[in-house]
Short mmCIF file of C-alpha atoms and ligand atoms in Angstrom, two decimals:
data_model
loop_
_atom_site.label_atom_id
_atom_site.label_comp_id
_atom_site.label_asym_id
_atom_site.label_seq_id
_atom_site.Cartn_x
_atom_site.Cartn_y
_atom_site.Cartn_z
CA UNK A 853 -7.84 -8.35 -30.95
CA UNK A 854 -4.62 -10.01 -29.78
CA UNK A 855 -4.74 -8.92 -26.13
CA UNK A 856 -6.40 -11.67 -24.13
CA UNK A 857 -7.51 -11.32 -20.51
CA UNK A 858 -9.04 -14.56 -19.20
CA UNK A 859 -11.78 -13.03 -17.05
CA UNK A 860 -13.51 -15.14 -14.43
CA UNK A 861 -15.77 -12.74 -12.57
CA UNK A 862 -17.34 -13.35 -9.18
CA UNK A 863 -18.11 -9.94 -7.69
CA UNK A 864 -20.36 -9.10 -10.65
CA UNK A 865 -22.45 -12.16 -9.69
CA UNK A 866 -23.41 -10.57 -6.36
CA UNK A 867 -26.75 -8.75 -6.12
CA UNK A 868 -26.81 -5.27 -7.69
CA UNK A 869 -26.95 -3.58 -4.27
CA UNK A 870 -23.15 -3.89 -4.06
CA UNK A 871 -22.27 -1.93 -7.19
CA UNK A 872 -23.38 0.01 -10.25
CA UNK A 873 -22.70 -1.33 -13.73
CA UNK A 874 -20.47 1.34 -15.19
CA UNK A 875 -18.38 1.34 -18.36
CA UNK A 876 -15.19 3.37 -18.32
CA UNK A 877 -15.43 6.73 -20.15
CA UNK A 878 -13.33 6.94 -23.32
CA UNK A 879 -10.43 9.37 -23.52
CA UNK A 880 -9.08 11.36 -26.42
CA UNK A 881 -5.70 9.99 -27.30
CA UNK A 882 -4.52 7.06 -25.17
CA UNK A 883 -0.84 6.22 -25.08
CA UNK A 884 0.55 3.23 -23.20
CA UNK A 885 3.45 4.45 -21.03
CA UNK A 886 4.00 1.35 -18.89
CA UNK A 887 3.12 -2.31 -19.02
CA UNK A 888 4.16 -4.90 -16.46
CA UNK A 889 5.06 -8.04 -18.42
CA UNK A 890 5.88 -10.14 -15.35
CA UNK A 891 2.56 -9.37 -13.72
CA UNK A 892 0.72 -9.97 -17.00
CA UNK A 893 2.29 -13.42 -17.17
CA UNK A 894 1.22 -14.16 -13.59
CA UNK A 895 -2.33 -13.13 -14.49
CA UNK A 896 -2.22 -15.36 -17.59
CA UNK A 897 -2.84 -12.35 -19.81
CA UNK A 898 -1.66 -12.53 -23.41
CA UNK A 899 -0.31 -9.07 -24.23
CA UNK A 900 -1.50 -7.45 -27.43
CA UNK A 901 -0.23 -4.76 -29.74
CA UNK A 902 0.71 -1.52 -28.04
CA UNK A 903 -2.07 0.50 -29.64
CA UNK A 904 -4.67 -2.04 -28.67
CA UNK A 905 -3.41 -2.22 -25.09
CA UNK A 906 -3.52 1.58 -24.89
CA UNK A 907 -7.20 1.45 -25.92
CA UNK A 908 -8.08 -1.23 -23.38
CA UNK A 909 -6.10 0.14 -20.42
CA UNK A 910 -7.45 3.64 -21.05
CA UNK A 911 -10.99 2.31 -20.97
CA UNK A 912 -11.75 3.15 -24.62
CA UNK A 913 -12.37 -0.47 -25.43
CA UNK A 914 -13.96 -2.90 -22.99
CA UNK A 915 -12.18 -6.24 -23.40
CA UNK A 916 -14.11 -9.43 -23.97
CA UNK A 917 -15.28 -11.01 -20.72
CA UNK A 918 -15.10 -7.80 -18.69
CA UNK A 919 -18.20 -6.70 -16.75
CA UNK A 920 -17.27 -3.17 -15.77
CA UNK A 921 -18.72 -1.84 -12.53
CA UNK A 922 -18.13 0.68 -9.76
CA UNK A 923 -18.19 -0.68 -6.20
CA UNK A 924 -20.15 0.86 -3.37
CA UNK A 925 -18.57 1.56 0.02
CA UNK A 926 -18.49 4.08 2.85
CA UNK A 927 -15.79 4.86 5.37
CA UNK A 928 -14.31 6.86 8.17
CA UNK A 929 -12.14 9.63 6.73
CA UNK A 930 -9.80 11.10 9.34
CA UNK A 931 -12.08 9.68 12.00
CA UNK A 932 -15.36 11.05 10.60
CA UNK A 933 -17.90 8.69 9.11
CA UNK A 934 -18.84 9.41 5.51
CA UNK A 935 -21.99 7.39 4.75
CA UNK A 936 -21.33 7.09 1.06
CA UNK A 937 -18.13 6.92 -0.92
CA UNK A 938 -17.69 4.20 -3.53
CA UNK A 939 -15.52 4.01 -6.63
CA UNK A 940 -15.74 7.61 -7.75
CA UNK A 941 -13.03 7.31 -10.35
CA UNK A 942 -12.38 3.61 -10.67
CA UNK A 943 -14.00 0.84 -12.65
CA UNK A 944 -13.55 -2.84 -11.92
CA UNK A 945 -13.18 -4.69 -15.22
CA UNK A 946 -13.38 -8.12 -13.63
CA UNK A 947 -11.20 -10.84 -12.15
CA UNK A 948 -8.68 -13.35 -13.40
CA UNK A 949 -7.25 -16.51 -11.86
CA UNK A 950 -3.47 -16.31 -11.94
CA UNK A 951 -0.90 -18.95 -12.78
CA UNK A 952 -0.57 -19.30 -8.99
CA UNK A 953 -4.28 -20.15 -8.72
CA UNK A 954 -5.10 -16.84 -7.01
CA UNK A 955 -8.09 -14.70 -7.96
CA UNK A 956 -7.36 -11.01 -8.52
CA UNK A 957 -9.28 -7.89 -9.51
CA UNK A 958 -8.31 -5.84 -12.53
CA UNK A 959 -9.39 -2.25 -12.07
CA UNK A 960 -8.96 0.94 -14.06
CA UNK A 961 -8.27 3.90 -11.76
CA UNK A 962 -8.99 7.31 -13.28
CA UNK A 963 -11.52 5.84 -15.73
CA UNK A 964 -14.12 8.61 -15.55
CA UNK A 965 -17.19 9.54 -13.57
CA UNK A 966 -19.42 6.98 -11.85
CA UNK A 967 -22.59 7.27 -9.75
CA UNK A 968 -20.25 7.68 -6.75
CA UNK A 969 -18.12 10.53 -8.08
CA UNK A 970 -19.87 13.19 -5.99
CA UNK A 971 -18.22 16.47 -7.07
CA UNK A 972 -15.17 14.80 -8.64
CA UNK A 973 -14.21 14.48 -12.28
CA UNK A 974 -13.51 10.76 -12.10
CA UNK A 975 -10.01 11.28 -13.39
CA UNK A 976 -6.43 11.02 -12.18
CA UNK A 977 -3.40 12.94 -13.29
CA UNK A 978 -0.13 11.39 -14.36
CA UNK A 979 1.79 12.15 -11.14
CA UNK A 980 -0.19 9.97 -8.71
CA UNK A 981 -0.59 7.26 -11.36
CA UNK A 982 3.17 6.90 -11.80
CA UNK A 983 3.74 7.26 -8.04
CA UNK A 984 1.37 4.37 -7.37
CA UNK A 985 2.92 2.34 -10.18
CA UNK A 986 6.48 2.66 -8.86
CA UNK A 987 5.73 2.51 -5.14
CA UNK A 988 3.31 -0.43 -5.27
CA UNK A 989 5.72 -2.46 -7.40
CA UNK A 990 8.57 -1.52 -5.03
CA UNK A 991 6.50 -2.67 -2.05
CA UNK A 992 5.90 -5.98 -3.80
CA UNK A 993 9.65 -6.43 -4.33
CA UNK A 994 10.19 -5.63 -0.65
CA UNK A 995 7.95 -8.57 0.18
CA UNK A 996 5.07 -6.47 1.51
CA UNK A 997 1.49 -7.44 0.60
CA UNK A 998 0.19 -4.86 -1.85
CA UNK A 999 -1.99 -4.14 -4.82
CA UNK A 1000 0.09 -4.06 -7.99
CA UNK A 1001 0.35 -2.08 -11.20
CA UNK A 1002 -0.30 -3.74 -14.55
CA UNK A 1003 -0.31 -0.72 -16.85
CA UNK A 1004 -0.30 3.05 -17.08
CA UNK A 1005 -1.77 5.06 -19.92
CA UNK A 1006 -1.62 8.77 -20.67
CA UNK A 1007 -5.04 9.94 -21.82
CA UNK A 1008 -4.05 12.85 -24.03
CA UNK A 1009 -6.54 14.95 -22.05
CA UNK A 1010 -5.83 17.50 -19.36
CA UNK A 1011 -7.21 17.22 -15.83
CA UNK A 1012 -7.56 20.34 -13.73
CA UNK A 1013 -5.99 20.40 -10.26
CA UNK A 1014 -5.44 24.11 -9.64
CA UNK A 1015 -3.61 23.89 -12.96
CA UNK A 1016 -3.98 21.78 -16.10
CA UNK A 1017 -2.07 18.50 -15.79
CA UNK A 1018 -1.74 15.48 -18.07
CA UNK A 1019 -4.43 12.88 -17.38
CA UNK A 1020 -3.66 9.19 -16.90
CA UNK A 1021 -5.23 5.85 -16.02
CA UNK A 1022 -3.64 3.19 -13.84
CA UNK A 1023 -4.54 -0.48 -14.19
CA UNK A 1024 -4.49 -1.78 -10.65
CA UNK A 1025 -4.44 -5.43 -9.64
CA UNK A 1026 -5.65 -6.45 -6.19
CA UNK A 1027 -6.54 -9.62 -4.27
CA UNK A 1028 -9.87 -7.79 -4.08
CA UNK A 1029 -11.11 -4.26 -3.51
CA UNK A 1030 -13.21 -5.18 -0.46
CA UNK A 1031 -12.54 -2.62 2.24
CA UNK A 1032 -13.58 -2.11 5.84
CA UNK A 1033 -15.83 0.58 4.37
CA UNK A 1034 -17.57 -1.99 2.13
CA UNK A 1035 -18.94 -3.61 5.29
CA UNK A 1036 -19.63 -0.33 7.02
CA UNK A 1037 -22.11 0.91 4.46
CA UNK A 1038 -24.45 -2.09 4.74
CA UNK A 1039 -24.14 -2.18 8.52
CA UNK A 1040 -25.00 1.53 8.71
CA UNK A 1041 -28.03 0.96 6.50
CA UNK A 1042 -29.17 -1.92 8.67
CA UNK A 1043 -29.10 -4.14 5.58
CA UNK A 1044 -28.32 -7.39 7.39
CA UNK A 1045 -28.99 -9.54 4.37
CA UNK A 1046 -26.35 -7.78 2.25
CA UNK A 1047 -23.94 -7.64 5.17
CA UNK A 1048 -24.23 -11.41 5.55
CA UNK A 1049 -23.79 -11.98 1.83
CA UNK A 1050 -20.70 -9.79 1.81
CA UNK A 1051 -19.27 -11.60 4.82
CA UNK A 1052 -19.76 -14.97 3.14
CA UNK A 1053 -18.21 -13.68 -0.08
CA UNK A 1054 -15.17 -12.26 1.74
CA UNK A 1055 -14.62 -15.48 3.68
CA UNK A 1056 -14.87 -17.60 0.55
CA UNK A 1057 -12.58 -15.35 -1.41
CA UNK A 1058 -9.89 -14.58 1.17
CA UNK A 1059 -10.11 -16.76 4.25
CA UNK A 1060 -11.93 -19.99 3.38
CA UNK A 1061 -10.85 -21.53 6.67
CA UNK A 1062 -12.53 -18.76 8.69
CA UNK A 1063 -15.86 -19.53 10.34
CA UNK A 1064 -18.53 -16.83 10.59
CA UNK A 1065 -18.20 -13.06 11.03
CA UNK A 1066 -15.88 -13.34 14.03
CA UNK A 1067 -13.70 -15.78 12.14
CA UNK A 1068 -13.42 -13.21 9.38
CA UNK A 1069 -12.62 -10.47 11.90
CA UNK A 1070 -9.84 -12.60 13.35
CA UNK A 1071 -8.38 -13.37 9.92
CA UNK A 1072 -8.44 -9.71 8.87
CA UNK A 1073 -6.84 -8.74 12.18
CA UNK A 1074 -3.99 -11.16 11.64
CA UNK A 1075 -3.41 -10.05 8.04
CA UNK A 1076 -3.52 -6.35 8.94
CA UNK A 1077 -1.24 -6.84 11.95
CA UNK A 1078 1.35 -8.50 9.75
CA UNK A 1079 0.99 -5.77 7.13
CA UNK A 1080 1.37 -2.81 9.49
CA UNK A 1081 4.45 -4.33 11.13
CA UNK A 1082 5.98 -4.72 7.68
CA UNK A 1083 5.24 -1.09 6.82
CA UNK A 1084 6.98 -0.04 10.02
CA UNK A 1085 9.99 -2.21 9.22
CA UNK A 1086 10.71 -0.36 5.97
CA UNK A 1087 9.74 3.14 7.14
CA UNK A 1088 6.59 3.32 5.02
CA UNK A 1089 3.94 5.92 5.79
CA UNK A 1090 0.63 5.23 4.07
CA UNK A 1091 -0.70 8.71 4.68
CA UNK A 1092 -4.48 8.09 4.43
CA UNK A 1093 -5.39 5.09 6.60
CA UNK A 1094 -9.11 5.79 6.32
CA UNK A 1095 -11.35 2.74 6.69
CA UNK A 1096 -12.17 2.93 2.97
CA UNK A 1097 -8.45 2.53 2.27
CA UNK A 1098 -8.10 -0.53 4.51
CA UNK A 1099 -8.33 -3.76 2.49
CA UNK A 1100 -9.92 -6.90 3.91
CA UNK A 1101 -7.27 -8.95 2.07
CA UNK A 1102 -4.45 -7.38 4.10
CA UNK A 1103 -2.87 -5.77 1.07
CA UNK A 1104 -1.60 -2.21 1.04
CA UNK A 1105 -4.13 -0.27 -1.02
CA UNK A 1106 -4.77 3.27 -2.27
CA UNK A 1107 -1.39 4.85 -2.61
CA UNK A 1108 -2.07 8.54 -2.30
CA UNK A 1109 0.23 10.87 -0.42
CA UNK A 1110 2.32 7.95 0.83
CA UNK A 1111 6.08 8.20 1.36
CA UNK A 1112 9.05 6.44 2.92
CA UNK A 1113 11.04 7.94 5.77
CA UNK A 1114 14.38 9.44 4.92
CA UNK A 1115 15.60 10.79 8.27
CA UNK A 1116 14.00 8.79 11.06
CA UNK A 1117 11.53 10.56 13.26
CA UNK A 1118 8.52 8.71 14.70
CA UNK A 1119 6.08 11.57 14.21
CA UNK A 1120 6.88 12.10 10.53
CA UNK A 1121 3.91 13.06 8.33
CA UNK A 1122 4.08 13.80 4.61
CA UNK A 1123 0.46 14.10 3.55
CA UNK A 1124 -0.57 17.70 3.01
CA UNK A 1125 -4.11 16.91 4.16
CA UNK A 1126 -3.08 15.20 7.43
CA UNK A 1127 -2.86 18.39 9.48
CA UNK A 1128 -3.25 16.78 12.89
CA UNK A 1129 -0.72 14.05 12.17
CA UNK A 1130 -3.34 11.34 12.68
CA UNK A 1131 -1.54 9.04 10.23
CA UNK A 1132 2.04 9.81 11.30
CA UNK A 1133 4.56 6.97 10.99
CA UNK A 1134 4.43 5.86 14.63
CA UNK A 1135 0.62 6.13 14.87
CA UNK A 1136 0.00 3.51 12.20
CA UNK A 1137 -0.30 0.50 14.54
CA UNK A 1138 -2.88 2.30 16.70
CA UNK A 1139 -4.83 3.40 13.64
CA UNK A 1140 -4.87 -0.15 12.30
CA UNK A 1141 -6.47 -1.26 15.57
CA UNK A 1142 -8.98 1.60 15.36
CA UNK A 1143 -9.87 0.53 11.81
CA UNK A 1144 -10.32 -3.08 12.91
CA UNK A 1145 -12.68 -1.88 15.65
CA UNK A 1146 -14.79 -0.25 12.92
CA UNK A 1147 -14.88 -3.55 11.04
CA UNK A 1148 -15.88 -5.32 14.25
CA UNK A 1149 -18.72 -2.85 14.79
CA UNK A 1150 -19.94 -3.38 11.24
CA UNK A 1151 -19.77 -7.19 11.40
CA UNK A 1152 -21.67 -7.36 14.70
CA UNK A 1153 -24.70 -5.97 12.86
CA UNK A 1154 -25.44 -9.46 11.52
CA UNK A 1155 -25.02 -11.38 14.79
CA UNK A 1156 -28.11 -12.57 16.66
CA UNK A 1157 -26.75 -12.38 20.18
CA UNK A 1158 -25.37 -8.85 20.20
CA UNK A 1159 -24.00 -8.95 23.76
CA UNK A 1160 -22.03 -12.12 23.15
CA UNK A 1161 -20.82 -10.74 19.81
CA UNK A 1162 -19.60 -7.51 21.38
CA UNK A 1163 -17.70 -9.47 23.97
CA UNK A 1164 -16.08 -11.74 21.40
CA UNK A 1165 -15.26 -8.91 19.01
CA UNK A 1166 -13.75 -6.83 21.80
CA UNK A 1167 -11.46 -9.67 22.71
CA UNK A 1168 -10.37 -10.11 19.08
CA UNK A 1169 -9.66 -6.40 18.63
CA UNK A 1170 -7.90 -6.05 21.98
CA UNK A 1171 -5.42 -8.76 21.02
CA UNK A 1172 -4.30 -6.82 17.95
CA UNK A 1173 -1.70 -4.47 19.52
CA UNK A 1174 0.15 -7.43 20.99
CA UNK A 1175 0.11 -9.27 17.66
CA UNK A 1176 1.47 -6.22 15.82
CA UNK A 1177 4.16 -5.82 18.43
CA UNK A 1178 5.13 -9.47 18.12
CA UNK A 1179 5.60 -9.11 14.35
CA UNK A 1180 7.36 -5.79 14.84
CA UNK A 1181 9.83 -7.40 17.24
CA UNK A 1182 10.51 -10.29 14.87
CA UNK A 1183 11.12 -7.93 11.97
CA UNK A 1184 13.34 -5.47 13.85
CA UNK A 1185 15.25 -8.32 15.48
CA UNK A 1186 15.98 -9.47 11.95
CA UNK A 1187 17.04 -5.95 11.00
CA UNK A 1188 19.65 -6.07 13.77
CA UNK A 1189 20.84 -9.46 12.55
CA UNK A 1190 19.64 -11.26 15.68
CA UNK A 1191 18.73 -14.89 15.10
CA UNK A 1192 17.12 -15.74 18.43
CA UNK A 1193 14.67 -13.78 20.59
CA UNK A 1194 15.76 -12.38 23.92
CA UNK A 1195 13.71 -10.51 26.52
CA UNK A 1196 15.88 -7.37 26.26
CA UNK A 1197 15.38 -7.03 22.47
CA UNK A 1198 12.70 -4.37 22.68
CA UNK A 1199 14.98 -2.19 24.75
CA UNK A 1200 17.94 -2.70 22.42
CA UNK A 1201 15.90 -1.81 19.32
CA UNK A 1202 14.22 1.19 20.94
CA UNK A 1203 17.53 2.49 22.22
CA UNK A 1204 18.93 2.48 18.67
CA UNK A 1205 15.87 4.23 17.28
CA UNK A 1206 15.88 6.93 19.93
CA UNK A 1207 19.50 7.64 19.01
CA UNK A 1208 18.61 7.65 15.32
CA UNK A 1209 15.86 10.21 15.89
CA UNK A 1210 18.16 12.40 17.99
CA UNK A 1211 20.89 12.24 15.37
CA UNK A 1212 18.93 12.68 12.14
CA UNK A 1213 19.94 9.23 10.96
CA UNK A 1214 18.53 8.02 7.66
CA UNK A 1215 16.17 5.10 8.42
CA UNK A 1216 17.01 2.85 5.46
CA UNK A 1217 20.72 3.56 5.21
CA UNK A 1218 21.37 3.21 8.95
CA UNK A 1219 19.88 -0.27 9.14
CA UNK A 1220 21.58 -1.34 5.91
CA UNK A 1221 24.92 0.01 7.16
CA UNK A 1222 24.72 -2.22 10.24
CA UNK A 1223 26.20 -4.85 7.92
CA UNK A 1224 29.32 -2.65 7.54
CA UNK A 1225 31.57 -0.75 9.96
CA UNK A 1226 30.13 2.55 8.72
CA UNK A 1227 26.72 2.81 10.42
CA UNK A 1228 28.11 5.47 12.79
CA UNK A 1229 28.52 7.85 9.83
CA UNK A 1230 24.72 8.13 9.66
CA UNK A 1231 24.60 9.89 13.04
CA UNK A 1232 25.26 13.60 13.55
CA UNK A 1233 27.10 12.49 16.69
CA UNK A 1234 28.72 9.16 15.80
CA UNK A 1235 29.58 8.59 19.46
CA UNK A 1236 25.86 8.10 20.12
CA UNK A 1237 26.02 5.07 17.84
CA UNK A 1238 29.29 3.77 19.31
CA UNK A 1239 27.78 3.52 22.79
CA UNK A 1240 24.86 1.52 21.45
CA UNK A 1241 27.08 -0.62 19.24
CA UNK A 1242 28.93 -1.98 22.24
CA UNK A 1243 25.67 -3.30 23.70
CA UNK A 1244 24.61 -4.69 20.34
CA UNK A 1245 27.95 -6.48 19.81
CA UNK A 1246 27.67 -8.07 23.24
CA UNK A 1247 24.16 -9.25 22.43
CA UNK A 1248 25.17 -10.59 18.97
CA UNK A 1249 28.05 -12.64 20.32
CA UNK A 1250 29.09 -14.97 17.53
CA UNK A 1251 29.16 -12.98 14.26
CA UNK A 1252 28.50 -15.91 11.93
CA UNK A 1253 25.72 -15.16 9.47
CA UNK A 1254 25.03 -11.73 10.95
CA UNK A 1255 25.94 -9.76 7.86
CA UNK A 1256 23.82 -11.91 5.57
CA UNK A 1257 20.87 -11.65 7.95
CA UNK A 1258 21.15 -7.87 8.07
CA UNK A 1259 21.35 -7.56 4.30
CA UNK A 1260 18.38 -9.85 3.80
CA UNK A 1261 16.26 -7.82 6.23
CA UNK A 1262 17.30 -4.29 5.29
CA UNK A 1263 16.82 -3.00 1.76
CA UNK A 1264 19.47 -0.86 0.12
CA UNK A 1265 16.84 0.78 -2.10
CA UNK A 1266 13.44 2.25 -1.33
CA UNK A 1267 11.38 4.60 -3.52
CA UNK A 1268 12.63 7.83 -2.00
CA UNK A 1269 10.20 10.67 -2.17
CA UNK A 1270 12.52 13.13 -3.89
CA UNK A 1271 13.25 10.61 -6.64
CA UNK A 1272 9.55 9.97 -7.12
CA UNK A 1273 8.97 13.71 -7.50
CA UNK A 1274 11.90 14.02 -9.93
CA UNK A 1275 10.52 11.06 -11.88
CA UNK A 1276 7.09 12.70 -12.13
CA UNK A 1277 8.53 16.07 -13.23
CA UNK A 1278 10.49 14.33 -15.98
CA UNK A 1279 7.54 12.19 -17.12
CA UNK A 1280 5.37 15.29 -17.46
CA UNK A 1281 7.99 16.42 -19.99
CA UNK A 1282 7.72 13.01 -21.62
CA UNK A 1283 11.02 11.74 -20.23
CA UNK A 1284 10.42 8.28 -18.77
CA UNK A 1285 14.09 7.37 -18.20
CA UNK A 1286 13.94 7.77 -14.41
CA UNK A 1287 10.58 5.95 -14.23
CA UNK A 1288 12.12 2.96 -16.05
CA UNK A 1289 15.28 3.10 -14.00
CA UNK A 1290 13.41 3.25 -10.67
CA UNK A 1291 11.32 0.24 -11.64
CA UNK A 1292 14.42 -1.74 -12.59
CA UNK A 1293 16.46 -0.85 -9.49
CA UNK A 1294 13.55 -1.23 -7.03
CA UNK A 1295 12.78 -4.69 -8.37
CA UNK A 1296 15.97 -5.85 -6.56
CA UNK A 1297 15.91 -3.76 -3.38
CA UNK A 1298 18.10 -6.06 -1.30
CA UNK A 1299 20.96 -6.21 -3.82
CA UNK A 1300 23.84 -3.80 -3.59
CA UNK A 1301 23.85 -2.05 -6.92
CA UNK A 1302 26.91 0.23 -6.81
CA UNK A 1303 26.11 1.65 -10.25
CA UNK A 1304 22.81 2.93 -8.82
CA UNK A 1305 24.20 4.34 -5.57
CA UNK A 1306 22.66 7.73 -6.39
CA UNK A 1307 19.22 6.19 -5.82
CA UNK A 1308 20.12 5.15 -2.27
CA UNK A 1309 21.31 8.62 -1.34
CA UNK A 1310 19.02 10.65 0.94
CA UNK A 1311 17.77 13.98 -0.42
CA UNK A 1312 19.98 17.03 -0.19
CA UNK A 1313 18.51 20.06 1.56
CA UNK A 1314 17.30 21.34 -1.81
CA UNK A 1315 15.79 18.01 -2.79
CA UNK A 1316 13.71 17.36 0.34
CA UNK A 1317 10.00 17.06 -0.45
CA UNK A 1318 8.26 18.19 2.73
CA UNK A 1319 4.71 17.32 1.67
CA UNK A 1320 2.92 14.95 -0.67
CA UNK A 1321 -0.48 15.62 -2.18
CA UNK A 1322 -3.47 13.37 -2.71
CA UNK A 1323 -4.20 12.02 -6.13
CA UNK A 1324 -7.56 13.71 -6.31
P1 AMP B 413 -9.07 8.39 -2.00
O1 AMP B 413 -8.68 9.50 -1.08
O2 AMP B 413 -8.32 8.40 -3.30
O3 AMP B 413 -9.03 7.07 -1.33
O4 AMP B 413 -10.59 8.68 -2.40
C1 AMP B 413 -11.63 8.86 -1.48
C2 AMP B 413 -12.94 8.86 -2.22
O5 AMP B 413 -13.00 9.95 -3.15
C3 AMP B 413 -13.22 7.62 -3.04
O6 AMP B 413 -14.58 7.35 -2.99
C4 AMP B 413 -12.81 8.03 -4.44
O7 AMP B 413 -13.44 7.27 -5.44
C5 AMP B 413 -13.24 9.47 -4.46
N1 AMP B 413 -12.46 10.26 -5.43
C6 AMP B 413 -11.15 10.59 -5.32
N2 AMP B 413 -10.76 11.32 -6.39
C7 AMP B 413 -11.82 11.45 -7.20
C8 AMP B 413 -12.07 12.10 -8.44
N3 AMP B 413 -11.11 12.76 -9.09
N4 AMP B 413 -13.31 12.01 -8.97
C9 AMP B 413 -14.29 11.36 -8.33
N5 AMP B 413 -14.14 10.74 -7.16
C10 AMP B 413 -12.93 10.78 -6.58
MG1 MG B 414 -9.54 5.32 -1.41
#
């Protein structure tokens, strides 16, 4: 074996109540379709021969040092508590310490059935695997905390999702896979001992400076507040912000029916299963607060003085909207090229966005075009922009450095939904050219790349993808 993954596992050392030992289930004919060399280097992994890597990242061969397991968790799905979820189609191989000193999980997603699969087949099909690969790596390049993609393998087996589709396995890398739902399950069971152990583990692993359950709650709040504001700043819609998809680390996790805005409208929803629009673009900050309240409720279960704990937790949660808004203001101020805060900023930003929504302006291209004289072209009625521009120019005053600030804050390239769908359709026919091209272009999202201008173009009427579907 030439592939070398320097495992250093900690989660597997926890008591067995937190997981089930579970080897991945072998597949028929694994074929490595993507491998992330840069990430491998960061993880201090020595890549092996292609065939060998296909075997390992498909789950056919458990690498030395791995202690494969499926994690237990619960969660609120669309507001309803589900008392038992868990890794139903994922297997944690173990952890490595990166060249940057950071500990990360290496997980196979789509690795077969586990004790938590319920009715599912434990598998994933190629579409969502490649979607997560491209979008999570794009998020990373945009500077947004996220899980990452180390490898993708086609299994050579079909999975059945109304029709037969090619099966695949994604190797996902995460700061950890601890979720709000990981705490919820032990709180709901009244298992205070496990809840306390989990709290200690999470603090040690992610927020060593935090003191006690309320210290952890505060740290998670701050990380999530920063994350959600960043999503908003690039027009990202997660799509399934259930508490089991909300990571304690503050990373974006579980890319399912996610998508980026093309035309800006605050109530945009892509997910086919989000019928009520619970996880619409503009609702994300409120949902993040709701999720934090669920974490607070779970953590309180281990506190002796419940009344005092409720009071403290309430205060921590209630501060979250203001913290998100503070980050949001900083980020959108940057998007307008403003260097210093001013009390009228909120009004100026909102006024632009209202006009964008009324004029079907493309979110990404409008902000990017603020660095040029052509932003008005993004509006069905360019005069609506002109009126706002006068106010903006007055506020900007001295133009020094404005263009550079705008270009540094506003990407030229995002993983547009129609390109992702085109990429998946091609890959199903074994054409990975667009997959490779998207990865290359999206690795430098803030650079003008005139030769790739087609990838910054919004969808034509025919290309619009109105709905995205879950990976299940
Ligand atoms: P998700 O919507 O992908 O976050 O998944 C929600 C829950 O369903 C998690 O517990 C998953 O492990 C489980 N799940 C999703 N897809 C499958 C599948 N194909 N087989 C078994 N479990 C699944
Ligand atoms: Mg999930």
